[in-house]
C-alpha cells in the first residue's frame, strides 16, 4: 500500500477555553474507545491525531473513524523522514499514483518545525520542480490546481497527502448530555438519532409498540435500526425503551374523531415520552419530524402536539428535504431496514382526512371524552428496556410482544 499513516483532523475547534479542553478530552477518549482492539499506535497533538496502522489494514481503521463524531476529516498519508531527498522521492511516488494527463498541480508546505533549515516556500519549489521534471504531463497552477500535494513537516518527519476524506463532523457523542429519541421504524427517526449523536447528544430510544395491532416485525425493525445506531455511541450500546401502547391505541381508535386521531396519538406519545424522560434524566426529546412532510408535521400540528411537553424537542430534520434525508439514511446504512414493509402504530389504520391545522382547545376537548390518564400512567410504568449492541440477537417473544402473521396479510394485500 502506498500510504503508511493516517492524519486525523478534529472538529469544531472554534469552541473556546474550558469547552475546548472538554471537547478534546472527550474526543481523545472516544477515538481510543472506537479503535480499541486494533494493533495501532495513536499520537495526539492539539488539533491533529496521527495514527500508525502498524499491522492493521488501513480500511478497517477508516471504517471505525467514520463512526466517531467530532472528527472533521482525515487523510491517508505517506510518512517519511524530513530529509529533502526523501520528501522528493516520496512526493514523486504519490503524485505518479494519482495524477492524470493534463492536470494542473501545486505543492503546499507547512512547517510545524520552525527550526527546519528551509522555508516552506523553498520546500514547495524544490519538490514541485523535481516532480514536474519527472512527470511531463502536469502543468503548474498555484491558484486553482486540480491536484495539490500537501507536505507537513514536524518532529523530524514529513507527512505527504493529496486529499481529505470528510468525516462525521460535529461534537464527540456524550458531550452535550442525554436525550430521548422517539424512534419509529421509518426512514426519518434513525437519521434524526444519528444526527443528534453527531451533535454530541447521548441518545436513548423510546418506541411505542401496539402489537398485535401492529406487527412484531415493526418492533424487529426498530431493533435492527438500533444495532446500527449503537455503532455511533461511546460504548457501542444503545437502550430502547418499549412502551406498551396497545391499550391507548385502541382507546384512541374507539373514542377520538378520525381527523384528530394522529394529533392526539402524538400528544399521548409526547406525554409518555416526557414523563419517562424526566424520570430517566434526559434533557430533551428528539424526533424525526420534518416541517410539512405529513399532516401531523405542519407547523399547526407541531404547535398542538408540542403543547403537552415542557421539554425541549430537538428535530434535527426539521428543515431537511426528503431526498436529503434518504441520502443520509443511505450513508448511515439505515435505509434498507427502514423501507422493510411493516407498519407501526402511525401507519396502521391511517385516517383518510387528518386535519392539517389541529387546535389545542379542540384536542383537549376530545381528550376529555375518555379517561386516558390511567392508561398513560400504566404505559409509563410498564416500559421495558433492552440494551442493543451491533451484535445483539434479541428474542422478541421474551419482550412479551404479541405476534400476528403480517407476512400473510402483506401477501394477501399484494
Ligand atoms: P419516520 O421515518 O421517523 O417514521 P415518518 O415520516 O414516517 O418518519 P411519522 O410516522 O409521521 O414520520 O412520525 C413522525 C415522528 O414521530 C417520527 O420521526 C418519530 O420521531 C415519532 N414516532 C412515530 N411513530 C413512533 C413510534 N411508534 N414510536 C416512537 N416514535 C414514533
Ligand atoms: Mg413513521
Short mmCIF file of N, CA and C in Angstrom, two decimals, residues 180-184 206-210 214 243 245 248-249 252 261-277 285 287 289 296 305 308-309 311 344-347 367 372 376 379-380 383:
data_model
loop_
_atom_site.label_atom_id
_atom_site.label_comp_id
_atom_site.label_asym_id
_atom_site.label_seq_id
_atom_site.Cartn_x
_atom_site.Cartn_y
_atom_site.Cartn_z
N UNK A 180 -33.77 11.72 24.58
CA UNK A 180 -34.61 10.55 24.32
C UNK A 180 -35.22 10.67 22.93
N UNK A 181 -34.87 9.73 22.04
CA UNK A 181 -35.34 9.76 20.66
C UNK A 181 -36.64 8.98 20.50
N UNK A 182 -37.67 9.65 19.98
CA UNK A 182 -38.89 8.94 19.62
C UNK A 182 -38.60 8.21 18.32
N UNK A 183 -38.53 6.90 18.44
CA UNK A 183 -37.98 6.11 17.34
C UNK A 183 -39.06 5.22 16.74
N UNK A 184 -39.43 5.50 15.51
CA UNK A 184 -40.35 4.61 14.79
C UNK A 184 -39.47 3.72 13.93
N UNK A 206 -37.02 5.59 22.55
CA UNK A 206 -38.29 5.14 23.09
C UNK A 206 -39.17 4.76 21.90
N UNK A 207 -39.76 3.57 21.98
CA UNK A 207 -40.60 3.10 20.87
C UNK A 207 -41.97 2.69 21.40
N UNK A 208 -43.01 3.19 20.74
CA UNK A 208 -44.38 2.87 21.13
C UNK A 208 -44.83 1.68 20.29
N UNK A 209 -45.08 0.57 20.95
CA UNK A 209 -45.45 -0.62 20.17
C UNK A 209 -46.86 -1.05 20.53
N UNK A 210 -47.60 -1.39 19.49
CA UNK A 210 -49.01 -1.72 19.67
C UNK A 210 -49.32 -3.15 19.26
N UNK A 214 -50.21 -3.79 15.63
CA UNK A 214 -49.12 -3.65 14.65
C UNK A 214 -48.31 -4.94 14.68
N UNK A 243 -42.58 1.00 24.92
CA UNK A 243 -43.79 1.41 25.63
C UNK A 243 -44.96 0.55 25.14
N UNK A 245 -48.29 0.23 24.01
CA UNK A 245 -49.16 1.32 23.57
C UNK A 245 -50.52 0.82 23.07
N UNK A 248 -53.84 2.23 24.72
CA UNK A 248 -54.09 3.62 24.33
C UNK A 248 -54.50 3.69 22.86
N UNK A 249 -53.81 2.93 22.06
CA UNK A 249 -54.09 2.90 20.63
C UNK A 249 -55.55 2.50 20.39
N UNK A 252 -57.91 5.21 21.50
CA UNK A 252 -57.93 6.31 20.52
C UNK A 252 -58.84 5.95 19.35
N UNK A 261 -57.23 11.90 15.17
CA UNK A 261 -56.61 10.66 15.68
C UNK A 261 -55.09 10.78 15.83
N UNK A 262 -54.44 11.19 14.72
CA UNK A 262 -52.97 11.20 14.74
C UNK A 262 -52.48 12.31 15.68
N UNK A 263 -53.16 13.46 15.65
CA UNK A 263 -52.75 14.56 16.54
C UNK A 263 -52.75 14.08 17.99
N UNK A 264 -53.85 13.41 18.37
CA UNK A 264 -53.95 13.03 19.79
C UNK A 264 -53.06 11.83 20.10
N UNK A 265 -52.88 10.97 19.12
CA UNK A 265 -51.93 9.87 19.33
C UNK A 265 -50.53 10.44 19.62
N UNK A 266 -50.17 11.44 18.82
CA UNK A 266 -48.86 12.07 19.02
C UNK A 266 -48.77 12.77 20.38
N UNK A 267 -49.87 13.41 20.78
CA UNK A 267 -49.87 14.07 22.09
C UNK A 267 -49.68 13.03 23.20
N UNK A 268 -50.30 11.86 23.03
CA UNK A 268 -50.12 10.80 24.02
C UNK A 268 -48.65 10.35 24.06
N UNK A 269 -48.10 10.18 22.87
CA UNK A 269 -46.68 9.75 22.80
C UNK A 269 -45.78 10.77 23.50
N UNK A 270 -46.02 12.04 23.19
CA UNK A 270 -45.17 13.08 23.79
C UNK A 270 -45.36 13.15 25.31
N UNK A 271 -46.61 12.94 25.77
CA UNK A 271 -46.84 12.93 27.23
C UNK A 271 -46.04 11.82 27.89
N UNK A 272 -46.17 10.62 27.31
CA UNK A 272 -45.49 9.45 27.91
C UNK A 272 -43.97 9.63 27.83
N UNK A 273 -43.52 10.05 26.66
CA UNK A 273 -42.07 10.24 26.49
C UNK A 273 -41.53 11.27 27.47
N UNK A 274 -42.30 12.35 27.70
CA UNK A 274 -41.82 13.41 28.62
C UNK A 274 -41.76 12.90 30.05
N UNK A 275 -42.80 12.19 30.46
CA UNK A 275 -42.80 11.67 31.83
C UNK A 275 -41.61 10.74 32.03
N UNK A 276 -41.40 9.87 31.04
CA UNK A 276 -40.30 8.93 31.16
C UNK A 276 -38.95 9.66 31.11
N UNK A 277 -38.85 10.64 30.21
CA UNK A 277 -37.57 11.37 30.05
C UNK A 277 -37.17 12.05 31.37
N UNK A 285 -36.26 15.77 24.25
CA UNK A 285 -36.80 14.73 23.37
C UNK A 285 -36.23 15.01 21.97
N UNK A 287 -37.01 14.02 17.77
CA UNK A 287 -37.93 13.31 16.87
C UNK A 287 -37.47 13.47 15.43
N UNK A 289 -39.34 14.41 12.98
CA UNK A 289 -40.29 15.24 12.23
C UNK A 289 -39.58 16.24 11.31
N UNK A 296 -49.45 15.57 10.24
CA UNK A 296 -49.09 15.76 11.65
C UNK A 296 -47.80 16.55 11.81
N UNK A 305 -49.27 19.52 19.09
CA UNK A 305 -48.67 18.31 19.67
C UNK A 305 -47.66 18.70 20.75
N UNK A 308 -48.08 19.59 24.91
CA UNK A 308 -48.19 18.71 26.08
C UNK A 308 -46.85 18.53 26.80
N UNK A 309 -45.80 19.11 26.27
CA UNK A 309 -44.49 18.91 26.93
C UNK A 309 -43.76 20.24 27.16
N UNK A 311 -40.43 19.95 27.80
CA UNK A 311 -39.03 19.65 27.46
C UNK A 311 -38.69 20.21 26.08
N UNK A 344 -46.06 0.61 11.56
CA UNK A 344 -46.08 0.79 13.01
C UNK A 344 -47.37 1.51 13.37
N UNK A 345 -47.47 1.99 14.61
CA UNK A 345 -48.78 2.46 15.06
C UNK A 345 -49.22 3.75 14.36
N UNK A 346 -48.29 4.43 13.65
CA UNK A 346 -48.73 5.64 12.97
C UNK A 346 -49.10 5.35 11.53
N UNK A 347 -48.76 4.17 11.05
CA UNK A 347 -49.08 3.89 9.65
C UNK A 347 -50.21 2.87 9.53
N UNK A 367 -59.86 14.87 24.13
CA UNK A 367 -59.17 14.02 25.11
C UNK A 367 -60.02 13.81 26.37
N UNK A 372 -57.97 9.03 29.66
CA UNK A 372 -56.69 8.46 29.20
C UNK A 372 -55.63 8.41 30.30
N UNK A 376 -52.13 6.26 30.46
CA UNK A 376 -50.81 6.90 30.28
C UNK A 376 -49.89 6.49 31.43
N UNK A 379 -48.81 2.92 30.99
CA UNK A 379 -47.82 2.78 29.90
C UNK A 379 -46.43 3.17 30.42
N UNK A 380 -46.37 4.29 31.16
CA UNK A 380 -45.06 4.74 31.67
C UNK A 380 -44.49 3.71 32.65
N UNK A 383 -42.93 0.27 30.96
CA UNK A 383 -41.92 0.35 29.89
C UNK A 383 -40.87 -0.75 30.12
#
